[in-house]
mmCIF file of C-alpha atoms and ligand atoms in Angstrom:
data_model
loop_
_atom_site.group_PDB
_atom_site.id
_atom_site.type_symbol
_atom_site.label_atom_id
_atom_site.label_comp_id
_atom_site.label_asym_id
_atom_site.label_seq_id
_atom_site.Cartn_x
_atom_site.Cartn_y
_atom_site.Cartn_z
ATOM 1 C CA MET A 6 -39.259 21.614 11.295
ATOM 2 C CA LYS A 7 -39.216 18.717 13.346
ATOM 3 C CA LEU A 8 -38.263 15.596 11.545
ATOM 4 C CA LYS A 9 -41.298 13.738 11.827
ATOM 5 C CA GLU A 10 -43.038 15.806 10.302
ATOM 6 C CA ILE A 11 -41.231 14.309 7.317
ATOM 7 C CA GLY A 12 -39.843 11.478 8.134
ATOM 8 C CA GLU A 13 -36.528 9.644 7.609
ATOM 9 C CA PHE A 14 -37.559 9.502 3.477
ATOM 10 C CA GLY A 15 -39.131 12.916 3.355
ATOM 11 C CA PHE A 16 -35.237 13.973 5.182
ATOM 12 C CA ILE A 17 -33.115 11.635 1.715
ATOM 13 C CA GLU A 18 -35.326 13.645 -0.297
ATOM 14 C CA ARG A 19 -33.898 16.905 0.985
ATOM 15 C CA PHE A 20 -30.649 15.857 0.202
ATOM 16 C CA LYS A 21 -30.445 13.741 -2.419
ATOM 17 C CA PRO A 22 -30.929 16.449 -5.266
ATOM 18 C CA LEU A 23 -27.510 17.760 -3.824
ATOM 19 C CA PHE A 24 -25.847 14.758 -5.353
ATOM 20 C CA ASN A 25 -27.378 13.974 -8.769
ATOM 21 C CA ASP A 26 -24.850 15.386 -10.693
ATOM 22 C CA LEU A 27 -22.295 13.525 -8.586
ATOM 23 C CA ILE A 28 -22.654 10.364 -9.764
ATOM 24 C CA GLN A 29 -21.146 9.217 -12.343
ATOM 25 C CA ASP A 30 -24.237 7.438 -15.500
ATOM 26 C CA ASN A 31 -22.270 3.904 -14.928
ATOM 27 C CA GLN A 32 -23.064 4.409 -11.242
ATOM 28 C CA ILE A 33 -26.917 3.918 -9.089
ATOM 29 C CA GLY A 34 -26.718 6.112 -5.785
ATOM 30 C CA ILE A 35 -29.297 6.417 -3.099
ATOM 31 C CA GLY A 36 -32.622 4.249 -2.923
ATOM 32 C CA ASP A 37 -32.208 0.063 -3.219
ATOM 33 C CA ASP A 38 -31.342 -1.786 -1.100
ATOM 34 C CA CYS A 39 -27.337 -1.094 -2.111
ATOM 35 C CA ALA A 40 -25.351 1.459 -4.459
ATOM 36 C CA ILE A 41 -24.333 -0.138 -7.839
ATOM 37 C CA ILE A 42 -20.848 0.710 -8.779
ATOM 38 C CA PRO A 43 -18.748 -1.232 -11.664
ATOM 39 C CA ALA A 44 -15.505 -2.779 -10.685
ATOM 40 C CA ASN A 45 -14.681 -4.310 -14.318
ATOM 41 C CA GLU A 46 -15.156 -5.467 -17.291
ATOM 42 C CA THR A 47 -17.905 -8.628 -16.178
ATOM 43 C CA GLU A 48 -18.577 -7.423 -12.478
ATOM 44 C CA ASP A 49 -20.341 -4.529 -10.628
ATOM 45 C CA TRP A 50 -19.897 -3.760 -6.119
ATOM 46 C CA VAL A 51 -23.073 -3.765 -5.065
ATOM 47 C CA ILE A 52 -22.714 -2.093 -1.314
ATOM 48 C CA THR A 53 -24.593 -1.170 1.828
ATOM 49 C CA THR A 54 -24.418 -0.141 5.156
ATOM 50 C CA ASP A 55 -26.679 0.085 8.228
ATOM 51 C CA LEU A 56 -27.086 1.694 11.829
ATOM 52 C CA LEU A 57 -28.066 -0.162 14.505
ATOM 53 C CA VAL A 58 -28.637 2.005 18.099
ATOM 54 C CA GLU A 59 -29.237 1.038 21.400
ATOM 55 C CA ASP A 60 -33.095 1.243 22.384
ATOM 56 C CA VAL A 61 -33.913 1.899 18.579
ATOM 57 C CA HIS A 62 -33.183 -1.158 17.307
ATOM 58 C CA PHE A 63 -32.140 -3.574 20.154
ATOM 59 C CA LEU A 64 -32.957 -4.077 23.620
ATOM 60 C CA ARG A 65 -29.026 -4.547 25.344
ATOM 61 C CA GLU A 66 -31.034 -6.991 28.020
ATOM 62 C CA ALA A 67 -32.878 -8.716 25.722
ATOM 63 C CA ILE A 68 -30.446 -9.700 23.045
ATOM 64 C CA THR A 69 -27.095 -11.961 24.254
ATOM 65 C CA PRO A 70 -24.240 -9.661 22.753
ATOM 66 C CA ARG A 71 -23.282 -12.755 20.747
ATOM 67 C CA GLN A 72 -26.575 -12.402 18.686
ATOM 68 C CA LEU A 73 -26.018 -9.111 18.521
ATOM 69 C CA GLY A 74 -23.158 -9.227 16.920
ATOM 70 C CA TYR A 75 -24.728 -11.820 14.638
ATOM 71 C CA LYS A 76 -27.417 -8.914 13.262
ATOM 72 C CA SER A 77 -25.876 -6.207 12.714
ATOM 73 C CA LEU A 78 -23.422 -8.068 10.297
ATOM 74 C CA ALA A 79 -26.865 -10.486 9.339
ATOM 75 C CA VAL A 80 -29.019 -7.231 8.534
ATOM 76 C CA ASN A 81 -25.907 -5.684 6.031
ATOM 77 C CA LEU A 82 -25.240 -8.769 4.338
ATOM 78 C CA SER A 83 -29.825 -9.623 3.774
ATOM 79 C CA ASP A 84 -29.004 -6.072 1.293
ATOM 80 C CA ILE A 85 -26.517 -8.394 -0.640
ATOM 81 C CA ALA A 86 -28.709 -10.746 -1.043
ATOM 82 C CA ALA A 87 -31.365 -8.854 -2.480
ATOM 83 C CA MET A 88 -29.363 -7.660 -4.647
ATOM 84 C CA GLY A 89 -28.502 -10.828 -6.020
ATOM 85 C CA GLY A 90 -24.727 -10.223 -4.705
ATOM 86 C CA THR A 91 -21.818 -12.782 -3.163
ATOM 87 C CA PRO A 92 -20.564 -10.723 -0.277
ATOM 88 C CA THR A 93 -17.146 -9.942 -0.080
ATOM 89 C CA GLY A 94 -16.197 -7.943 2.806
ATOM 90 C CA SER A 95 -17.124 -5.321 6.222
ATOM 91 C CA PHE A 96 -16.533 -2.694 8.033
ATOM 92 C CA LEU A 97 -17.618 -2.225 11.238
ATOM 93 C CA SER A 98 -18.111 0.955 13.668
ATOM 94 C CA ILE A 99 -18.702 0.633 17.324
ATOM 95 C CA ALA A 100 -19.765 3.809 19.520
ATOM 96 C CA ILE A 101 -19.200 2.139 22.935
ATOM 97 C CA PRO A 102 -20.565 2.873 26.305
ATOM 98 C CA SER A 103 -18.490 2.562 29.663
ATOM 99 C CA SER A 104 -21.274 0.232 31.070
ATOM 100 C CA ILE A 105 -20.068 -2.280 28.143
ATOM 101 C CA ASP A 106 -16.732 -4.717 29.378
ATOM 102 C CA VAL A 107 -14.178 -6.297 27.136
ATOM 103 C CA GLU A 108 -16.367 -10.163 27.806
ATOM 104 C CA TYR A 109 -19.862 -8.698 26.237
ATOM 105 C CA LEU A 110 -17.201 -7.199 23.843
ATOM 106 C CA ASP A 111 -15.562 -10.176 22.655
ATOM 107 C CA GLU A 112 -18.669 -12.297 22.532
ATOM 108 C CA PHE A 113 -20.540 -9.460 20.317
ATOM 109 C CA MET A 114 -17.413 -9.917 17.571
ATOM 110 C CA ALA A 115 -17.653 -13.802 17.946
ATOM 111 C CA GLY A 116 -20.979 -13.675 17.276
ATOM 112 C CA TYR A 117 -19.888 -11.585 14.206
ATOM 113 C CA HIS A 118 -17.532 -13.858 13.610
ATOM 114 C CA GLU A 119 -19.376 -16.919 13.451
ATOM 115 C CA LEU A 120 -21.389 -15.146 10.470
ATOM 116 C CA SER A 121 -18.423 -13.364 8.021
ATOM 117 C CA ALA A 122 -16.648 -17.941 8.529
ATOM 118 C CA LYS A 123 -20.458 -19.236 7.680
ATOM 119 C CA TYR A 124 -19.988 -16.495 4.032
ATOM 120 C CA GLY A 125 -16.485 -16.045 3.870
ATOM 121 C CA VAL A 126 -16.218 -12.204 4.452
ATOM 122 C CA ALA A 127 -13.633 -10.714 5.714
ATOM 123 C CA LEU A 128 -13.884 -8.354 8.505
ATOM 124 C CA LEU A 129 -11.929 -5.254 6.451
ATOM 125 C CA GLY A 130 -11.981 -2.056 8.499
ATOM 126 C CA GLY A 131 -13.684 0.403 11.189
ATOM 127 C CA ASP A 132 -13.474 2.479 14.072
ATOM 128 C CA THR A 133 -14.001 2.324 18.004
ATOM 129 C CA THR A 134 -14.807 5.474 20.192
ATOM 130 C CA LYS A 135 -16.712 5.972 23.169
ATOM 131 C CA SER A 136 -20.555 6.852 23.936
ATOM 132 C CA LEU A 137 -21.712 8.593 26.797
ATOM 133 C CA LYS A 138 -24.339 6.123 26.752
ATOM 134 C CA HIS A 139 -25.788 3.831 24.174
ATOM 135 C CA LEU A 140 -24.110 1.071 22.346
ATOM 136 C CA THR A 141 -24.008 2.361 18.431
ATOM 137 C CA ILE A 142 -22.799 0.157 15.437
ATOM 138 C CA ASN A 143 -22.823 0.883 12.258
ATOM 139 C CA VAL A 144 -21.644 -1.870 9.852
ATOM 140 C CA CYS A 145 -20.850 -1.299 5.920
ATOM 141 C CA ALA A 146 -21.102 -4.458 3.487
ATOM 142 C CA MET A 147 -19.762 -5.104 -0.068
ATOM 143 C CA GLY A 148 -20.497 -7.776 -2.506
ATOM 144 C CA LYS A 149 -20.240 -8.413 -6.231
ATOM 145 C CA CYS A 150 -22.584 -9.236 -8.834
ATOM 146 C CA ALA A 151 -22.335 -10.229 -12.473
ATOM 147 C CA LYS A 152 -22.126 -7.081 -14.173
ATOM 148 C CA GLY A 153 -25.540 -5.624 -15.164
ATOM 149 C CA LYS A 154 -27.461 -8.868 -13.105
ATOM 150 C CA ALA A 155 -28.080 -6.680 -9.434
ATOM 151 C CA ARG A 156 -32.406 -6.680 -9.054
ATOM 152 C CA LYS A 157 -33.282 -3.492 -8.930
ATOM 153 C CA ARG A 158 -36.673 -2.276 -7.195
ATOM 154 C CA SER A 159 -37.449 -0.473 -10.500
ATOM 155 C CA MET A 160 -37.299 -3.563 -12.021
ATOM 156 C CA ALA A 161 -40.942 -4.770 -11.484
ATOM 157 C CA GLN A 162 -42.929 -5.716 -14.360
ATOM 158 C CA THR A 163 -46.838 -5.135 -14.886
ATOM 159 C CA GLY A 164 -48.160 -9.014 -14.262
ATOM 160 C CA ASP A 165 -45.570 -10.107 -12.283
ATOM 161 C CA LEU A 166 -46.416 -12.505 -9.662
ATOM 162 C CA ILE A 167 -44.877 -11.204 -6.312
ATOM 163 C CA CYS A 168 -42.939 -13.224 -4.500
ATOM 164 C CA VAL A 169 -41.339 -14.280 -1.041
ATOM 165 C CA THR A 170 -38.545 -17.040 0.057
ATOM 166 C CA GLY A 171 -40.057 -17.205 3.449
ATOM 167 C CA GLN A 172 -42.556 -17.066 6.440
ATOM 168 C CA LEU A 173 -43.936 -13.848 7.538
ATOM 169 C CA GLY A 174 -44.030 -11.848 11.070
ATOM 170 C CA ASP A 175 -41.539 -14.249 13.082
ATOM 171 C CA SER A 176 -39.984 -11.636 13.795
ATOM 172 C CA ALA A 177 -42.748 -9.114 14.792
ATOM 173 C CA ALA A 178 -43.735 -11.764 16.986
ATOM 174 C CA GLY A 179 -40.536 -12.752 18.727
ATOM 175 C CA LEU A 180 -39.951 -8.597 19.417
ATOM 176 C CA LYS A 181 -43.648 -8.532 21.048
ATOM 177 C CA LEU A 182 -43.293 -11.362 22.962
ATOM 178 C CA LEU A 183 -39.894 -9.096 24.271
ATOM 179 C CA LEU A 184 -42.127 -5.424 24.602
ATOM 180 C CA GLU A 185 -45.534 -7.523 26.288
ATOM 181 C CA LYS A 186 -43.353 -9.673 28.684
ATOM 182 C CA SER A 187 -45.407 -12.789 28.098
ATOM 183 C CA PRO A 188 -45.228 -15.602 29.536
ATOM 184 C CA ARG A 189 -42.719 -18.478 27.844
ATOM 185 C CA ILE A 190 -46.122 -19.726 25.402
ATOM 186 C CA ALA A 191 -44.985 -22.345 23.194
ATOM 187 C CA GLY A 192 -42.705 -21.367 20.553
ATOM 188 C CA TYR A 193 -41.564 -18.826 22.257
ATOM 189 C CA ASP A 194 -37.435 -19.329 21.943
ATOM 190 C CA TYR A 195 -38.106 -20.209 17.992
ATOM 191 C CA LEU A 196 -40.169 -16.406 17.374
ATOM 192 C CA LEU A 197 -37.008 -14.734 19.419
ATOM 193 C CA ALA A 198 -34.770 -16.776 17.849
ATOM 194 C CA LYS A 199 -35.956 -15.068 14.841
ATOM 195 C CA HIS A 200 -36.079 -11.576 15.936
ATOM 196 C CA HIS A 201 -32.223 -11.619 17.536
ATOM 197 C CA GLN A 202 -30.617 -13.872 15.168
ATOM 198 C CA PRO A 203 -32.298 -13.359 10.737
ATOM 199 C CA GLU A 204 -30.662 -15.623 8.343
ATOM 200 C CA PRO A 205 -29.557 -14.035 5.640
ATOM 201 C CA GLN A 206 -30.527 -15.536 2.549
ATOM 202 C CA ILE A 207 -27.528 -14.959 0.365
ATOM 203 C CA ALA A 208 -28.346 -18.727 -1.495
ATOM 204 C CA GLU A 209 -31.505 -17.918 -2.620
ATOM 205 C CA GLY A 210 -30.539 -14.315 -3.633
ATOM 206 C CA LEU A 211 -27.989 -15.371 -5.898
ATOM 207 C CA PHE A 212 -30.286 -18.466 -7.354
ATOM 208 C CA LEU A 213 -33.266 -16.033 -7.929
ATOM 209 C CA ALA A 214 -30.874 -13.078 -9.853
ATOM 210 C CA ASP A 215 -29.819 -15.686 -12.260
ATOM 211 C CA ILE A 216 -33.497 -16.509 -13.620
ATOM 212 C CA SER A 217 -34.712 -13.817 -15.847
ATOM 213 C CA GLU A 218 -37.598 -14.095 -15.303
ATOM 214 C CA VAL A 219 -37.273 -12.522 -11.801
ATOM 215 C CA HIS A 220 -37.399 -8.857 -12.316
ATOM 216 C CA ALA A 221 -37.923 -6.099 -8.915
ATOM 217 C CA MET A 222 -35.881 -7.905 -5.638
ATOM 218 C CA MET A 223 -35.190 -6.521 -1.674
ATOM 219 C CA ASP A 224 -35.059 -7.555 1.459
ATOM 220 C CA ILE A 225 -37.594 -7.566 4.190
ATOM 221 C CA SER A 226 -36.992 -5.095 6.626
ATOM 222 C CA ASP A 227 -39.667 -2.617 7.267
ATOM 223 C CA GLY A 228 -42.905 -5.422 6.616
ATOM 224 C CA ILE A 229 -43.959 -6.292 3.001
ATOM 225 C CA ALA A 230 -46.424 -3.656 3.460
ATOM 226 C CA SER A 231 -44.505 -0.726 3.925
ATOM 227 C CA ASP A 232 -41.497 -2.154 1.816
ATOM 228 C CA LEU A 233 -43.708 -3.432 -1.080
ATOM 229 C CA LYS A 234 -44.377 0.736 -1.877
ATOM 230 C CA HIS A 235 -40.814 0.965 -2.793
ATOM 231 C CA ILE A 236 -40.569 -1.511 -4.880
ATOM 232 C CA LEU A 237 -44.282 -0.015 -6.568
ATOM 233 C CA LYS A 238 -42.703 3.815 -6.446
ATOM 234 C CA ALA A 239 -38.935 2.750 -7.940
ATOM 235 C CA SER A 240 -40.954 1.020 -10.637
ATOM 236 C CA GLY A 241 -44.177 3.318 -10.784
ATOM 237 C CA LYS A 242 -46.592 0.451 -10.450
ATOM 238 C CA ALA A 243 -49.467 -1.363 -8.133
ATOM 239 C CA ALA A 244 -49.967 -4.573 -5.843
ATOM 240 C CA THR A 245 -52.587 -6.172 -5.129
ATOM 241 C CA ILE A 246 -51.818 -9.012 -2.127
ATOM 242 C CA ASP A 247 -53.605 -11.914 -0.932
ATOM 243 C CA VAL A 248 -53.413 -12.009 2.344
ATOM 244 C CA ASN A 249 -54.721 -15.412 2.695
ATOM 245 C CA LYS A 250 -51.647 -16.608 0.875
ATOM 246 C CA LEU A 251 -49.125 -14.905 3.535
ATOM 247 C CA PRO A 252 -47.323 -17.721 4.261
ATOM 248 C CA VAL A 253 -47.585 -17.886 8.310
ATOM 249 C CA SER A 254 -45.445 -20.742 10.776
ATOM 250 C CA ASP A 255 -47.670 -23.159 12.426
ATOM 251 C CA ILE A 256 -45.739 -22.026 15.642
ATOM 252 C CA LEU A 257 -46.821 -17.686 14.835
ATOM 253 C CA LYS A 258 -50.674 -19.102 14.914
ATOM 254 C CA ASN A 259 -50.490 -21.652 17.520
ATOM 255 C CA ALA A 260 -49.017 -17.646 19.570
ATOM 256 C CA ALA A 261 -51.123 -15.830 18.039
ATOM 257 C CA GLN A 262 -54.317 -17.551 19.079
ATOM 258 C CA THR A 263 -53.431 -18.550 22.551
ATOM 259 C CA LEU A 264 -52.273 -14.238 22.763
ATOM 260 C CA ASP A 265 -54.897 -13.374 21.336
ATOM 261 C CA TRP A 266 -52.586 -11.718 18.169
ATOM 262 C CA ASN A 267 -53.470 -10.873 14.346
ATOM 263 C CA ALA A 268 -50.867 -13.250 12.674
ATOM 264 C CA GLU A 269 -51.983 -11.789 9.388
ATOM 265 C CA GLU A 270 -51.148 -8.513 10.283
ATOM 266 C CA LEU A 271 -47.942 -9.307 11.862
ATOM 267 C CA ALA A 272 -46.994 -10.913 8.177
ATOM 268 C CA ALA A 273 -48.282 -7.878 7.009
ATOM 269 C CA SER A 274 -46.367 -4.977 8.610
ATOM 270 C CA GLY A 275 -44.219 -7.159 10.644
ATOM 271 C CA GLY A 276 -40.495 -6.422 10.230
ATOM 272 C CA GLU A 277 -37.509 -8.149 10.474
ATOM 273 C CA ASP A 278 -37.793 -11.041 8.628
ATOM 274 C CA TYR A 279 -34.748 -10.562 5.776
ATOM 275 C CA GLU A 280 -36.572 -12.677 3.852
ATOM 276 C CA LEU A 281 -36.362 -11.691 0.130
ATOM 277 C CA LEU A 282 -39.825 -9.723 -1.858
ATOM 278 C CA PHE A 283 -39.334 -10.185 -5.311
ATOM 279 C CA THR A 284 -41.184 -9.948 -8.171
ATOM 280 C CA MET A 285 -41.200 -12.360 -11.506
ATOM 281 C CA ALA A 286 -42.678 -13.454 -14.507
ATOM 282 C CA PRO A 287 -45.181 -15.106 -14.033
ATOM 283 C CA GLU A 288 -44.291 -17.774 -17.161
ATOM 284 C CA ASN A 289 -42.186 -21.347 -16.541
ATOM 285 C CA LEU A 290 -43.363 -20.482 -11.620
ATOM 286 C CA GLU A 291 -43.879 -24.470 -10.959
ATOM 287 C CA THR A 292 -40.496 -24.852 -12.604
ATOM 288 C CA ILE A 293 -38.570 -22.484 -10.842
ATOM 289 C CA GLN A 294 -40.703 -22.979 -7.668
ATOM 290 C CA GLN A 295 -40.057 -26.653 -7.809
ATOM 291 C CA GLN A 296 -36.061 -25.852 -8.155
ATOM 292 C CA PHE A 297 -35.812 -23.676 -5.908
ATOM 293 C CA ALA A 298 -38.302 -26.904 -3.600
ATOM 294 C CA GLU A 299 -35.638 -29.719 -4.335
ATOM 295 C CA ARG A 300 -32.519 -26.571 -3.999
ATOM 296 C CA PHE A 301 -33.735 -24.534 -0.169
ATOM 297 C CA GLY A 302 -35.966 -27.198 1.496
ATOM 298 C CA LYS A 303 -39.206 -24.493 1.947
ATOM 299 C CA PRO A 304 -41.436 -23.864 -0.649
ATOM 300 C CA LEU A 305 -41.586 -20.314 -3.008
ATOM 301 C CA TYR A 306 -44.423 -18.244 -2.353
ATOM 302 C CA VAL A 307 -46.540 -16.189 -3.673
ATOM 303 C CA ILE A 308 -48.872 -14.043 -2.523
ATOM 304 C CA GLY A 309 -49.640 -11.031 -4.824
ATOM 305 C CA GLN A 310 -49.383 -9.732 -8.488
ATOM 306 C CA ILE A 311 -48.154 -6.084 -10.118
ATOM 307 C CA ALA A 312 -50.592 -4.207 -11.425
ATOM 308 C CA ASP A 313 -50.368 -0.893 -13.859
ATOM 309 C CA GLY A 314 -51.714 2.067 -11.776
ATOM 310 C CA GLU A 315 -51.019 4.541 -8.731
ATOM 311 C CA SER A 316 -48.698 3.007 -6.541
ATOM 312 C CA ILE A 317 -50.193 1.495 -4.188
ATOM 313 C CA VAL A 318 -51.600 -1.739 -2.114
ATOM 314 C CA SER A 319 -54.717 -3.914 -2.058
ATOM 315 C CA TRP A 320 -55.345 -5.949 0.032
ATOM 316 C CA MET A 321 -58.017 -9.218 -0.958
ATOM 317 C CA LYS A 322 -59.043 -11.886 1.383
ATOM 318 C CA GLY A 323 -59.877 -14.097 -1.625
ATOM 319 C CA ASP A 324 -61.735 -12.723 -4.093
ATOM 320 C CA LYS A 325 -63.243 -9.550 -0.770
ATOM 321 C CA LYS A 326 -61.320 -6.109 -0.309
ATOM 322 C CA THR A 327 -59.868 -5.899 2.891
ATOM 323 C CA GLU A 328 -57.926 -3.289 4.486
ATOM 324 C CA LEU A 329 -54.855 -2.946 6.501
ATOM 325 C CA GLY A 330 -55.444 -1.035 9.210
ATOM 326 C CA ARG A 331 -54.063 -0.143 13.058
ATOM 327 C CA SER A 332 -55.683 -3.356 14.705
ATOM 328 C CA GLY A 333 -54.841 -5.406 11.815
ATOM 329 C CA PHE A 334 -57.098 -6.072 8.236
ATOM 330 C CA ASN A 335 -60.582 -4.355 8.075
ATOM 331 C CA HIS A 336 -63.466 -5.911 5.734
ATOM 332 C CA PHE A 337 -65.627 -4.451 3.983
HETATM 333 MG MG1 LIG B 16 -32.590 -3.420 2.238
#
């Protein structure tokens, strides 16, 4: 059997039960953005790991080594943010092909250090080895949460609003510009930077984890169409998303118009925005939105609602049903 027949998650389901007996009752293992492990009387550890492989996750000729170092840590800190955690340390392992020189690695580490310094996250260890062809990077990041306060994907409740911390689709648009070798349209550099140097929403995650109305949370790595399903499955809920409410930047709108792209589709299914996707009880929404806007200088976007039912996303355009297909939304 080929792996593609069952996919990444099918593979995980094959071995996950073998380890269930080995996990202690007070630990949370595979299936969330981070594992959760008790640290002491007042705190839990949240720990994650992520792999970046050349030509699968990045194109070496398109991203600068500095950006690649920054992004390698950013995607891991984003998983700490998704739990509402404070990052405390990281481990870095790299398999390096002979085509890469020391100056490249110095730049890579400068980018990795830039983000480490921003959040006071020490590099605590790792490994280096030779690779025959592709540059391969593995990062493990650890952080801490107040005991029992980590936000899990399983916490969504019926009636919760579905929210995001920022605009969607810019990163996917940046990747599309690269892959389609598009001309340097207006906003080209902005969209590419969004793809190559994402910002983990650490402060936003901490702010949200402090609010009792905020329930399930995760970061957006594969696009909300696919990421939201993880929350729905873990929580046993359904969701409705209003396509009209997906926050899209003016830069992406203009790019989509110039290049005949579907901005809504990029916002719904484009990955790697690394914003936070979360659900919250509707009480006190206005107060929370106001506090969020004051603190972060950007709006908190409400894009849909959690309901009882099968774990699927129903897409709406205002009050009309729509469907997310391969070429964007198909209206009934
Ligand atoms: Mg994640």
